[in-house]
XYZ file of C-alpha atoms in Angstrom:
641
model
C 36.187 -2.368 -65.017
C 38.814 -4.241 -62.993
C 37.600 -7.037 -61.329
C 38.836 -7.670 -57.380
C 38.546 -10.939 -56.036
C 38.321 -11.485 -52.220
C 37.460 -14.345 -50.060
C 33.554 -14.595 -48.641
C 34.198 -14.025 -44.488
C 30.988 -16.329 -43.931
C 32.141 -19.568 -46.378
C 35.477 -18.987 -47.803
C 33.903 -18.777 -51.267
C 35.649 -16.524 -53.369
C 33.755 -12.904 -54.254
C 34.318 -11.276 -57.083
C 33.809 -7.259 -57.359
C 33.478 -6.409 -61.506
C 32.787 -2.928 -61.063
C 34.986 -0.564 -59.178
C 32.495 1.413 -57.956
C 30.174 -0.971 -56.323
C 29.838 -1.497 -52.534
C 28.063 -4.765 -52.030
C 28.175 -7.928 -53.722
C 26.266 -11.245 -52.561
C 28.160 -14.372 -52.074
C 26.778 -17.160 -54.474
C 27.435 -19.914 -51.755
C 26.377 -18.388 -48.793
C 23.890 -15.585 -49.411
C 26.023 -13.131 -47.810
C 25.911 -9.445 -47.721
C 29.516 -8.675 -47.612
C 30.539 -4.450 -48.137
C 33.694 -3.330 -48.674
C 36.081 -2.167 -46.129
C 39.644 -1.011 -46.500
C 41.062 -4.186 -47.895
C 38.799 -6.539 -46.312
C 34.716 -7.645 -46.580
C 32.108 -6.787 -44.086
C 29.725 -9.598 -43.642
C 26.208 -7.440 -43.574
C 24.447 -10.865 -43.269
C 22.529 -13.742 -44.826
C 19.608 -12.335 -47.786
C 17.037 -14.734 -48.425
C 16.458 -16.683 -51.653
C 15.070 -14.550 -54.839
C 11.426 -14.988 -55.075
C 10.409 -15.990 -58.662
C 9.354 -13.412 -61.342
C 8.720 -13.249 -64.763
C 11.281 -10.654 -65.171
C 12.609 -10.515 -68.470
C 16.101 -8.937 -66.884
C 19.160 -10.252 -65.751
C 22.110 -9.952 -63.930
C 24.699 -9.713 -67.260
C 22.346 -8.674 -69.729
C 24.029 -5.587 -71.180
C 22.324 -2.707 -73.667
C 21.878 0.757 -74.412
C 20.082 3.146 -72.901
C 19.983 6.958 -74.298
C 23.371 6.156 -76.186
C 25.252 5.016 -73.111
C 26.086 1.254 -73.026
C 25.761 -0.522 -69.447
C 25.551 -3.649 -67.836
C 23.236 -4.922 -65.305
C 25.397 -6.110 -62.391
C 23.181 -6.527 -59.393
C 19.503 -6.991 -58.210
C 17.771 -6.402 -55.214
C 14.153 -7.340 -53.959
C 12.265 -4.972 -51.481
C 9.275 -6.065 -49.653
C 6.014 -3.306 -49.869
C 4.448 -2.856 -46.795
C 1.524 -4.020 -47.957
C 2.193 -7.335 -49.116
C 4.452 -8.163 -52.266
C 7.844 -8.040 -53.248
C 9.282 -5.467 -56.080
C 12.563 -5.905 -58.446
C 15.491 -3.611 -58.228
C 18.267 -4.036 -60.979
C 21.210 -1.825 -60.846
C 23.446 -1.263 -64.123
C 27.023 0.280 -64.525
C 26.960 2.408 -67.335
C 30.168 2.922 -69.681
C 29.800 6.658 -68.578
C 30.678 5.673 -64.867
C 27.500 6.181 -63.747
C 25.129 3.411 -61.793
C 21.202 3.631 -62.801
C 18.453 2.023 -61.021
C 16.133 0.287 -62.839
C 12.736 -0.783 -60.547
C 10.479 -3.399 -62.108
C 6.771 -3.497 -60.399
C 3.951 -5.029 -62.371
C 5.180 -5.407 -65.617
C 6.863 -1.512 -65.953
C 9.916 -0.465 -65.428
C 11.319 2.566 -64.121
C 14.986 4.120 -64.444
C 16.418 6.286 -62.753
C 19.942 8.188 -61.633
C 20.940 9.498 -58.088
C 20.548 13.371 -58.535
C 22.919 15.397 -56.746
C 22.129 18.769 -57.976
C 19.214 19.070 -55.051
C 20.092 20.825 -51.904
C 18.600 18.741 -48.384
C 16.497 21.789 -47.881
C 14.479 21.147 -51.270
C 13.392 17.520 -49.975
C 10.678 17.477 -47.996
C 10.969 15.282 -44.629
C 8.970 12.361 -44.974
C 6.398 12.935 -42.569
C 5.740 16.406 -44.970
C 4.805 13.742 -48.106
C 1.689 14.310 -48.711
C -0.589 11.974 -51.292
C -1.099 14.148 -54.561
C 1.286 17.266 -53.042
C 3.139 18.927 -56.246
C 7.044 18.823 -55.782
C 9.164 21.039 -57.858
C 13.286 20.196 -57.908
C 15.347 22.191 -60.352
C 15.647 21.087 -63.926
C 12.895 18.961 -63.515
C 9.000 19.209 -64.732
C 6.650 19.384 -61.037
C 5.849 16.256 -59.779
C 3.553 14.516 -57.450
C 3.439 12.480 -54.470
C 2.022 8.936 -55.441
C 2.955 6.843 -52.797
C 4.907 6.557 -49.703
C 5.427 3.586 -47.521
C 8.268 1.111 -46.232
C 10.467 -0.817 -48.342
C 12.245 -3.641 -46.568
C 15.220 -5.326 -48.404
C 14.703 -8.965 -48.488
C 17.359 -10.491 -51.017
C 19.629 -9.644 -53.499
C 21.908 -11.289 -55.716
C 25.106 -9.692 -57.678
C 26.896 -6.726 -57.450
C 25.573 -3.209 -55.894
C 25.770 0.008 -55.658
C 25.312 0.881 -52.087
C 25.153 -0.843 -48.668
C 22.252 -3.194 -48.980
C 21.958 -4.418 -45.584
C 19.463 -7.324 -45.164
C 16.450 -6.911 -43.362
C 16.707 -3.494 -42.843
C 13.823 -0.994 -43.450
C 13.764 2.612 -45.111
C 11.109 4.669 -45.442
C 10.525 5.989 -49.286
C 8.557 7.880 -51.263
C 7.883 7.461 -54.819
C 6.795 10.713 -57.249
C 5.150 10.451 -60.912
C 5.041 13.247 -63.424
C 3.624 14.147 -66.942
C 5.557 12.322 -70.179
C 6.588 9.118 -67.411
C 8.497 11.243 -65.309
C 9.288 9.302 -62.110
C 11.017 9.612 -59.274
C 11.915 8.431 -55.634
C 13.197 10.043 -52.430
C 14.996 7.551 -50.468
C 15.206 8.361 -46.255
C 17.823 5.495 -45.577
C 20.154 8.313 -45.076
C 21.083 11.514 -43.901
C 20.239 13.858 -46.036
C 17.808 11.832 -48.469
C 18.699 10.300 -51.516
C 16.717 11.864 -54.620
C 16.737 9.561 -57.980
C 14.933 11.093 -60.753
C 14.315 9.377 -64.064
C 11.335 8.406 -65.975
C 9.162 5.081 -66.800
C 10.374 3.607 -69.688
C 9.097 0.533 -72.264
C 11.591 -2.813 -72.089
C 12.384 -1.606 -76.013
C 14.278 1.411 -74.583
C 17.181 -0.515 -72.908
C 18.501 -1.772 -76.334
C 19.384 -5.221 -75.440
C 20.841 -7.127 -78.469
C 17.846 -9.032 -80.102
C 16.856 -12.527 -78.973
C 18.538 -11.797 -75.346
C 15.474 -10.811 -73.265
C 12.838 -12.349 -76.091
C 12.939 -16.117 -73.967
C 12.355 -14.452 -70.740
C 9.781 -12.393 -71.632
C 7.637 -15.221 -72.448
C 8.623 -17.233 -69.621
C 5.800 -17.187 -66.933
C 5.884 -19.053 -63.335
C 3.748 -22.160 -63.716
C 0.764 -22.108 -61.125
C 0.692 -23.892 -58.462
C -0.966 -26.693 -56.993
C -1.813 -26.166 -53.235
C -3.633 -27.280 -50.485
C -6.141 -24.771 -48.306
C -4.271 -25.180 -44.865
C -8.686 -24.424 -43.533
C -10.145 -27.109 -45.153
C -7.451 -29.585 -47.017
C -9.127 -28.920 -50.357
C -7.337 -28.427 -53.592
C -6.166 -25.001 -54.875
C -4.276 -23.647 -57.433
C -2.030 -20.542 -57.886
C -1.864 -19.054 -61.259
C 0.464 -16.133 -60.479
C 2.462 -17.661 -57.182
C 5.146 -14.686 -58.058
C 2.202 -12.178 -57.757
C -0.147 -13.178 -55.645
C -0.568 -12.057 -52.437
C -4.318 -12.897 -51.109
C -6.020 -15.718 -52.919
C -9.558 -17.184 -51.124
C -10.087 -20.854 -51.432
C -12.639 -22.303 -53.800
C -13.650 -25.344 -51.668
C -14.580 -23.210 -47.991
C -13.936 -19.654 -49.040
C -10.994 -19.138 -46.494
C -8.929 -16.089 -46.876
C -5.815 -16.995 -47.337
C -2.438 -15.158 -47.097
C -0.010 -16.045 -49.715
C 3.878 -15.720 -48.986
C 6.396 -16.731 -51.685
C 3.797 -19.458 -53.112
C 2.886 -20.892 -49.216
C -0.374 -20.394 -47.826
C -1.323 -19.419 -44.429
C -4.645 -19.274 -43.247
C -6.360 -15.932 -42.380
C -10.503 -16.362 -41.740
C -13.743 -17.416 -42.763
C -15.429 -14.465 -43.622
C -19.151 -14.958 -43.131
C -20.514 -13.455 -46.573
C -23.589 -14.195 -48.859
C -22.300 -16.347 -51.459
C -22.043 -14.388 -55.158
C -21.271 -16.521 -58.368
C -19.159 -14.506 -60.729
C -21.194 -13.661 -64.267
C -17.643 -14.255 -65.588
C -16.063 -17.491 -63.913
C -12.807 -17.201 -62.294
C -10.164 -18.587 -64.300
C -11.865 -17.965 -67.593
C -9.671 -16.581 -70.300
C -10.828 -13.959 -72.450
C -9.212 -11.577 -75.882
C -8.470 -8.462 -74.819
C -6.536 -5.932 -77.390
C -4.737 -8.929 -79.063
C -3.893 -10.873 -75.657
C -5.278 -13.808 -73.832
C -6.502 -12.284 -70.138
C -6.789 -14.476 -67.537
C -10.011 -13.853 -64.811
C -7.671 -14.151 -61.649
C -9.798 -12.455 -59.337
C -13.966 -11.060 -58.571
C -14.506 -8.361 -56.081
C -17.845 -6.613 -55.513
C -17.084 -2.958 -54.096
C -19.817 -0.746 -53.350
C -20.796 3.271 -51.996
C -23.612 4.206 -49.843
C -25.541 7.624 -50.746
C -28.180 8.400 -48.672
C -28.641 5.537 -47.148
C -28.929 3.749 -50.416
C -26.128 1.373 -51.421
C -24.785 1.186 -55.110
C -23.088 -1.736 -55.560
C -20.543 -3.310 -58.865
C -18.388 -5.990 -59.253
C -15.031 -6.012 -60.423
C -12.677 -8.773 -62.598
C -9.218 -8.960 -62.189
C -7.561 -10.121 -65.682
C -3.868 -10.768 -65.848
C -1.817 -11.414 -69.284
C 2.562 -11.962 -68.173
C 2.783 -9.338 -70.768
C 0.602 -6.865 -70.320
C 0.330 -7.407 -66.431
C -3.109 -6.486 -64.537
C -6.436 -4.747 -65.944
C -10.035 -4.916 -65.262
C -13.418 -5.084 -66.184
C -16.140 -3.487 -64.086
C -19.632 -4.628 -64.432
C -21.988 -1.914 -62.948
C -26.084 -2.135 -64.075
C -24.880 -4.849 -66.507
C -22.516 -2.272 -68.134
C -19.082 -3.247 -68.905
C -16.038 -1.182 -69.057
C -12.405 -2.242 -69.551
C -9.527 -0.386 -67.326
C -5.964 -0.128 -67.547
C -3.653 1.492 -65.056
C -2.286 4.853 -65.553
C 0.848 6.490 -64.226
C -0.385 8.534 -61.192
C 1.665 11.867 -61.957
C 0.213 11.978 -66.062
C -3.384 13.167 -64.927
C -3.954 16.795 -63.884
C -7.329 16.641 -61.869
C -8.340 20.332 -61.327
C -10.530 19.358 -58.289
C -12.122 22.852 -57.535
C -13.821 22.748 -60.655
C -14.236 18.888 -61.183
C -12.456 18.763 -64.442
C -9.655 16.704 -65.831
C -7.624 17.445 -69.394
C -6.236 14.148 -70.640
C -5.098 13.267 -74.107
C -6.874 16.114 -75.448
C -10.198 14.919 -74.164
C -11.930 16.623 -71.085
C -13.122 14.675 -68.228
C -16.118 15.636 -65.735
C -16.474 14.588 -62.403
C -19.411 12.180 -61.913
C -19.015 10.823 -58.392
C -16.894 10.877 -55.519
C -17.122 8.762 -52.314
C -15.729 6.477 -50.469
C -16.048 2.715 -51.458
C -16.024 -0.382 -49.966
C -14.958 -3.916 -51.054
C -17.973 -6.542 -49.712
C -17.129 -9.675 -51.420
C -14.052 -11.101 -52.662
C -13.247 -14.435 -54.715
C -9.726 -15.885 -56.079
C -6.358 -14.373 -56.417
C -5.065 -10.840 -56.199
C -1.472 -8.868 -56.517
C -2.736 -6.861 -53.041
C -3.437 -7.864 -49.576
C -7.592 -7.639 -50.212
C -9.581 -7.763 -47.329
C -13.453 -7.199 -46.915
C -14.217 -3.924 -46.026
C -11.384 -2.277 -47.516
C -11.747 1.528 -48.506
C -10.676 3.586 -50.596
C -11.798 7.183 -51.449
C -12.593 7.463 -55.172
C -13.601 9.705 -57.929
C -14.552 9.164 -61.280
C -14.441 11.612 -63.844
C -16.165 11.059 -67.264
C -15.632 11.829 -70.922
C -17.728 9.156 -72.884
C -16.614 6.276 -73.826
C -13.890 6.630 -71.514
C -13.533 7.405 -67.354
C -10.748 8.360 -65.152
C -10.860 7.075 -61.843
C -8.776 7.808 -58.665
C -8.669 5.661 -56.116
C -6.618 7.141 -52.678
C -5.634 4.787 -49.528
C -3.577 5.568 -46.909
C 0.000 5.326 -48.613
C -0.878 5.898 -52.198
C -2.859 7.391 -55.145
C -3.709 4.894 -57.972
C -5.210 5.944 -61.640
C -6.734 4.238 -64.307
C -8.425 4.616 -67.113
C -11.808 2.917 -68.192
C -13.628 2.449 -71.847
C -16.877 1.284 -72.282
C -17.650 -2.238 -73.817
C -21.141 -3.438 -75.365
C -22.143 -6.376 -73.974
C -22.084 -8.137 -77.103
C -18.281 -7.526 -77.176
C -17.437 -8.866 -73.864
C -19.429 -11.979 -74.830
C -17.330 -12.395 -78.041
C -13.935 -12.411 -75.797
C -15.197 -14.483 -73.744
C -16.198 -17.336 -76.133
C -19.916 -16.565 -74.530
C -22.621 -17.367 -76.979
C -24.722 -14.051 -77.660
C -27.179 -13.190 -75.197
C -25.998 -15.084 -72.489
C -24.523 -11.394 -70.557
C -27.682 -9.492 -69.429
C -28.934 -6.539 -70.793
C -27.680 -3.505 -69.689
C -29.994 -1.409 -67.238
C -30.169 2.722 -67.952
C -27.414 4.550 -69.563
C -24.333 3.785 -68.039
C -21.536 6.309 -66.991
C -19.595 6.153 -70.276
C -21.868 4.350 -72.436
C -21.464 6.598 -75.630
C -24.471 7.933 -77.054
C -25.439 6.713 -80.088
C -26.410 8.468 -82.701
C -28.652 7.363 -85.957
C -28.614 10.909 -87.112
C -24.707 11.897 -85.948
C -23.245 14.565 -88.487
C -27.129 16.122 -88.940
C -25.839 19.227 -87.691
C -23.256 19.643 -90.556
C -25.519 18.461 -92.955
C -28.142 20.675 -91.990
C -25.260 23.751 -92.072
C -24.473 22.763 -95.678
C -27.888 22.385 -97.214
C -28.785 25.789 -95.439
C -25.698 27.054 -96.778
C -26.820 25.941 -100.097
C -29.821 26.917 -99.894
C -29.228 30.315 -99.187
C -26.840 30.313 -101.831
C -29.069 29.059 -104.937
C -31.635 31.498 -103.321
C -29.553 34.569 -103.809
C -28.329 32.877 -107.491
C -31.636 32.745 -108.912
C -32.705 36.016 -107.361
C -29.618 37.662 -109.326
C -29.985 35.742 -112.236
C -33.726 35.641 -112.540
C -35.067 37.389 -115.659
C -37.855 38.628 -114.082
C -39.100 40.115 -117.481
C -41.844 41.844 -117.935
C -44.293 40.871 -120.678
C -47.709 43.032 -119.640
C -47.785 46.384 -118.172
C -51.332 48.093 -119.296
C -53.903 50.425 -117.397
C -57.923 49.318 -118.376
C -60.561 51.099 -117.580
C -63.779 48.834 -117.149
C -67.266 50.838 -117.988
C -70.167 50.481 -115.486
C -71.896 47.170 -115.557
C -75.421 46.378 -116.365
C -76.607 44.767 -113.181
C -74.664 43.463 -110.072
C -75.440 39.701 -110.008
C -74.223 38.607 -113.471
C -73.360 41.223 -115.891
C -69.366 41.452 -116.557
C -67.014 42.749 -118.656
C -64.597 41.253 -120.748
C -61.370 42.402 -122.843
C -58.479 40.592 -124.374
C -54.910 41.800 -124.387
C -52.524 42.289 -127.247
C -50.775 38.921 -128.045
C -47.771 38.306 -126.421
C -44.907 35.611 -126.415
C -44.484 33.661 -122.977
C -41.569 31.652 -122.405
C -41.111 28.191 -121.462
C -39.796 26.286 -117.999
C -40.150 30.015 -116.029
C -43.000 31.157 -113.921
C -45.192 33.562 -114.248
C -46.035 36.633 -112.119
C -49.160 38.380 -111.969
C -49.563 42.165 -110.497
C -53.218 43.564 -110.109
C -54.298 46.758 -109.150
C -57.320 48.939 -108.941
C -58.665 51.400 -106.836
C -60.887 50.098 -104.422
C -62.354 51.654 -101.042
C -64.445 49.859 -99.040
C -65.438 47.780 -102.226
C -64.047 44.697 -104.304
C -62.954 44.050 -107.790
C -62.900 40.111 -108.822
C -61.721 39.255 -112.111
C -61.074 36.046 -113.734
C -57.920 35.516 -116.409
C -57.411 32.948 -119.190
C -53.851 32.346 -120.450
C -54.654 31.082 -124.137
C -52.222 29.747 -126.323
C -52.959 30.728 -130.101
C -51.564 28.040 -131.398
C -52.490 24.917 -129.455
C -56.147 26.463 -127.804
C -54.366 25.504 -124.435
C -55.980 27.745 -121.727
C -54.880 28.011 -117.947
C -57.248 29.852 -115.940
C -56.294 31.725 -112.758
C -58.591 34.362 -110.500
C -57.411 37.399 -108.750
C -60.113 39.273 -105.958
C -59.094 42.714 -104.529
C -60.901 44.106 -102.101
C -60.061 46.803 -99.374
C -62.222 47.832 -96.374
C -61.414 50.445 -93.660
C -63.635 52.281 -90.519
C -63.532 53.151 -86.916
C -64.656 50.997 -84.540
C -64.968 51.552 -80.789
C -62.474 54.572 -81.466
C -59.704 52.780 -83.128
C -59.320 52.652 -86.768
C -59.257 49.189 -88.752
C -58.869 48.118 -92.225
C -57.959 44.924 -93.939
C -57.155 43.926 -97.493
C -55.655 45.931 -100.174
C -55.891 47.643 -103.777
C -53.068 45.424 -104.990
C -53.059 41.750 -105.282
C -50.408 39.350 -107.295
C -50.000 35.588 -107.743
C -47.818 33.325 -109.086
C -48.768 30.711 -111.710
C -46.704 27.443 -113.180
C -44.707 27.705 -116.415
C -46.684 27.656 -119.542
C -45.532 26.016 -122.663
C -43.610 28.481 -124.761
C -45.398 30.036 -127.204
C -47.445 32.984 -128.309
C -50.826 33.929 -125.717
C -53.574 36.218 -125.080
C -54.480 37.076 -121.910
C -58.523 36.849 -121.807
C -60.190 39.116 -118.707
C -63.764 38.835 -117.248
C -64.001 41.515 -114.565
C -66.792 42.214 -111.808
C -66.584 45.051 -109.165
C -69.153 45.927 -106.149
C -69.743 49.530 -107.298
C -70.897 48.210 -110.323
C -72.999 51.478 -111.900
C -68.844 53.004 -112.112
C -66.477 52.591 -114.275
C -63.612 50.656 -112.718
C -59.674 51.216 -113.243
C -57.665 48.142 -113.721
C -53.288 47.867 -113.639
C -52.168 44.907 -114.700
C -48.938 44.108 -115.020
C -47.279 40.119 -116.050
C -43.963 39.028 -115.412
C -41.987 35.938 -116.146
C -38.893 34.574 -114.217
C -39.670 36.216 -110.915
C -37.095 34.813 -108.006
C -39.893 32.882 -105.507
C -38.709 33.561 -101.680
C -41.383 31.197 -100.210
C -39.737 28.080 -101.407
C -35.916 28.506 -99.753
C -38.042 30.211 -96.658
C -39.726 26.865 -96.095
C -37.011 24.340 -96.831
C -34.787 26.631 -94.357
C -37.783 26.133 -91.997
C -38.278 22.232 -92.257
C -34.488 21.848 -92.739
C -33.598 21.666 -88.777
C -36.395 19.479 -87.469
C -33.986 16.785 -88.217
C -31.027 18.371 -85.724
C -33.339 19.418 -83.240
C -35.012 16.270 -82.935
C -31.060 14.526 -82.270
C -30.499 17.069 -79.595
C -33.892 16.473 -77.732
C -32.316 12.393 -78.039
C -28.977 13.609 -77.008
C -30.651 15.498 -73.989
C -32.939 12.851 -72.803
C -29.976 10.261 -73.045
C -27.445 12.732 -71.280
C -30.377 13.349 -68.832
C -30.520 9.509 -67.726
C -26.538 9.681 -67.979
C -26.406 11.911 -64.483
C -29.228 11.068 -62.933
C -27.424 9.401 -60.336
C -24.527 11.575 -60.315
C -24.217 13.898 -57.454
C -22.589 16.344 -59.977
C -25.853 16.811 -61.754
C -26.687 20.142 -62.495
C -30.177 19.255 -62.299
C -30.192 17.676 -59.008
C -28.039 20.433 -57.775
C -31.076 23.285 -58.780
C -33.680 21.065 -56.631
């Protein structure tokens, strides 16, 4: 760099020009605009003084940025058209290139002039339309997030191009996945293209302990007085605020550079804020600040929903919000407008690996408004929205007339907005329903794999035991029984051949005989020789068969088996007292015992008791999922009526 000194046309003063490339620099003495031309300066005219920021930046600060060292020579402030002022800094890098760097509500956004994109890829301004894809070579799609009317105000330093004061350009700004951002700038012929990306204030790579004081320096508020009613105010973010109300007569009041001008007395029904303005509150490690209420609403059928909004402000983490809707509570956060994807033919949204379902769209309307806010706010201000859920969370678009803004919501219990606040438990009201992204909780959550293992296991031992059963057999005899005396009490009784049962294993009993239309009942004694222990068990068979009305029927059967509990190990005889219906004939008897015969009742009924558990958490899941979309236009439900 070789600095060029010249003499300020407007004061004398001397100017100095650091960089060779620049075209403007601003007189310190006199606020002038002066360009160069040939070997003299063009006075562009006067700028007006910097408003106050927070900005931790500065015209000198030098750092790195993707390996290339620069400088920041020169910044810039551009009025939005709807109220508010934004930063431009502009940095000379070592490569000979100038960046941009923009500065809007706490992010920052840098980007290069692009001269690889022929006029006939940029689309004419009045072709910019809000959420239109935009494709320029080398560079990921993009989409139209806003477009408006800068207006340079004031600048200070050196810069790049001819900032002339006052003057107006139409712009507008584009927002991809990853932070890609860019603008197209219509102050000339063809327009200017800058592509970059949104980056963190860590990525510039200023020396440690150079930015660190500014970033914790914040404008003091301000003490003002309503220019309605005379009564005392106060300002918390004069740099910021555009539309405060007054707290003594309710006056909406327009706030320019930290001066007041009165707008109206909007006649509304007074509301007292469940969370008082100017209450601070611990929000993800940072004190938040209640700056501003607003109660927005949407009318369905006639019927109007309303909810309330809380604007919070931190100087480092800039503006959120917490929306209070049926006494539910969710915390937002702005999103970049070009990092969500909405596919709006099917109502679906994939964001950070979550998907997202449309629950309502409509067009809402703010009704009440108290305190200070970054935005020209006025009652009755709309805004088409759409909110698209994936519980605990909710993506929300909200499109005006000049641009599309997206945030992202989480639920928060009651009880936990209480405990930022300092509120003693209880005092926040109950919440009313299942709320949008109220998450469902779950007593039972992980049944279903639970219920998949034991089954699994289940099965499993099942098939063990039936392999590894012994299932061995310990009687297999034929008797033949002769007739019996009478058929009231006489029976007939034989004992088997001793045999040795084994302990811990059940014991399986086969019976068979050959009955037709008649019964055979016998009762059996297990008794242990050696201890007299007996355990008694009774086996009928019976089997009938005919013709009824033409159609054959039978029931029963010549076979019959039962299971019986382990005995104690030891040796047995197996005492039988038989009776049988055709009791003047003899009557054939198979017996046969077995011990360590695989049961299949027992895994059959677990496996059938085993998913009461899950089904019962999905008929809880439905009902609460049920109450979830009641309201929601996008109910399935609703949609069949």
């Amino acid at each position: 760099m070789s600095p060029v000194q010249a003499s300020c046309p407007a004061c004398g003063a001397p100017v100095v020009f650091n960089v060779d490339t620049s075209i403007v620099a601003i007189c310190e003495y006199c606020n002038s605009a002066l360009a160069r031309k040939d070997r003299k300066l063009e006075d562009l005219g006067k700028v007006a003084d910097l408003t106050e920021t927070d900005s931790p930046l500065d015209i000198g600060l030098r750092g790195v940025y993707q390996n290339i060292p620069f400088e920041i020579t020169g910044r810039a402030q551009l009025g939005h058209q709807a109220g508010g002022v934004w930063d431009e800094w502009y940095a000379a890098f070592a490569d000979g290139r100038w960046g941009w760097i923009a500065e809007a509500q706490g992010r920052f956004y840098v980007t290069f002039p692009s001269n690889n994109i022929s006029p006939q890829q940029i689309p004419n301004f009045e072709q910019l339309i809000l959420g239109q894809n935009i494709s320029f070579p080398n560079t990921a799609p993009l989409m139209v997030a806003e477009k408006g009317v800068a207006t340079a105000l004031s600048a200070k330093g050196e810069i790049p191009y001819r900032f002339q004061p006052k003057s107006q350009y139409y712009y507008g700004d584009l927002s991809g996945q990853q932070g890609l951002f860019a603008t197209i700038d219509y102050s000339e012929l063809p327009p200017l293209v800058f592509i970059g990306r949104e980056v963190p204030l860590s990525a510039f790579g200023f020396a440690p302990g150079t930015v660190k004081e500014k970033e914790l320096r914040q404008v003091s508020a301000l003490q003002l007085t309503c220019p309605h009613c005379s009564g005392p105010l106060t300002l918390q973010v004069p740099d910021k605020a555009e539309r405060v109300t007054c707290p003594n007569c309710g006056s909406f009041l327009d706030v320019n550079q930290g001066k007041l001008q009165y707008l109206n007395l909007p006649k509304l029904q007074p509301l007292t804020p469940i969370i008082p303005l100017g209450k601070e509150g611990d929000f993800e490690g940072k004190k938040m600040k209640v700056l501003g209420f607003v109660e927005r609403s949407v009318t369905v059928d006639n019927i109007r929903y309303p909810w309330q909004e809380f604007l919070l402000y931190n100087v480092e983490t800039g503006f959120h919000w917490l929306t209070f809707s049926n006494n539910h509570w969710n915390y937002v956060k702005p999103l970049p407008p070009g990092t969500v994807q909405a596919n709006k033919l099917i109502g679906q949204i994939n964001f950070s690996d979550k998907t997202f379902k449309i629950f309502d769209n409509s067009k809402a309307f703010v009704d009440y408004v108290a305190g200070e806010f970054y935005w020209k706010v006025t009652v009755g201000e709309m805004a088409e929205v759409a909110d698209y859920i994936s519980p605990p969370l909710m993506l929300s678009e909200e499109i005006s007339d000049t641009e599309i803004n997206w945030s992202l919501g989480a639920y928060l219990p009651k009880d936990q907005v209480e405990k930022a606040f300092g509120l003693p438990a209880g005092t926040l009201p109950e919440p009313i329903g299942v709320g949008p992204t109220q998450p469902f909780y779950d007593p039972n959550a992980g049944i279903g794999k639970y219920w998949l293992a034991f089954s699994g296991i289940t099965i499993f031992l099942w098939m063990f035991f039936a392999i590894t059963a012994s299932n061995k057999q310990i009687i297999s005899k034929n008797y033949t029984f002769p007739p019996l005396a009478n058929n009231t009490t006489a029976t007939q009784i034989i004992f088997t051949e001793p045999f040795e049962i084994q302990g811990r294993k059940n014991i399986y009993i086969t019976a068979k005989s050959v009955v037709d239309n008649s019964w055979f009942y016998f009762e059996g004694d297990f008794i242990n020789e050696e201890t007299g222990l007996v355990q008694n068990f009774s086996m009928p068979i019976e089997y009938y068969h005919g013709v009824d009305g033409g159609e054959s029927w039978s029931e029963g059967s010549q076979t019959s088996d039962m299971f019986i509990s382990a005995l104690p190990a030891g040796k047995y005889t197996l005492r039988i007292e038989a009776q049988w219906s055709k009791w003047q004939e003899q009557a054939p008897l198979s017996l046969e015992v077995r011990q360590g015969k695989s049961r299949a009742w027992h895994p059959i009924l677990i496996l059938i008791f085993l998913p009461i558990l899950p089904i019962y958490a999905l008929i809880r899941r439905g009902s609460f999922e049920s109450q979830r979309w009641k309201d929601s236009p996008y109910n399935l439900s609703n949609s069949s009526e």
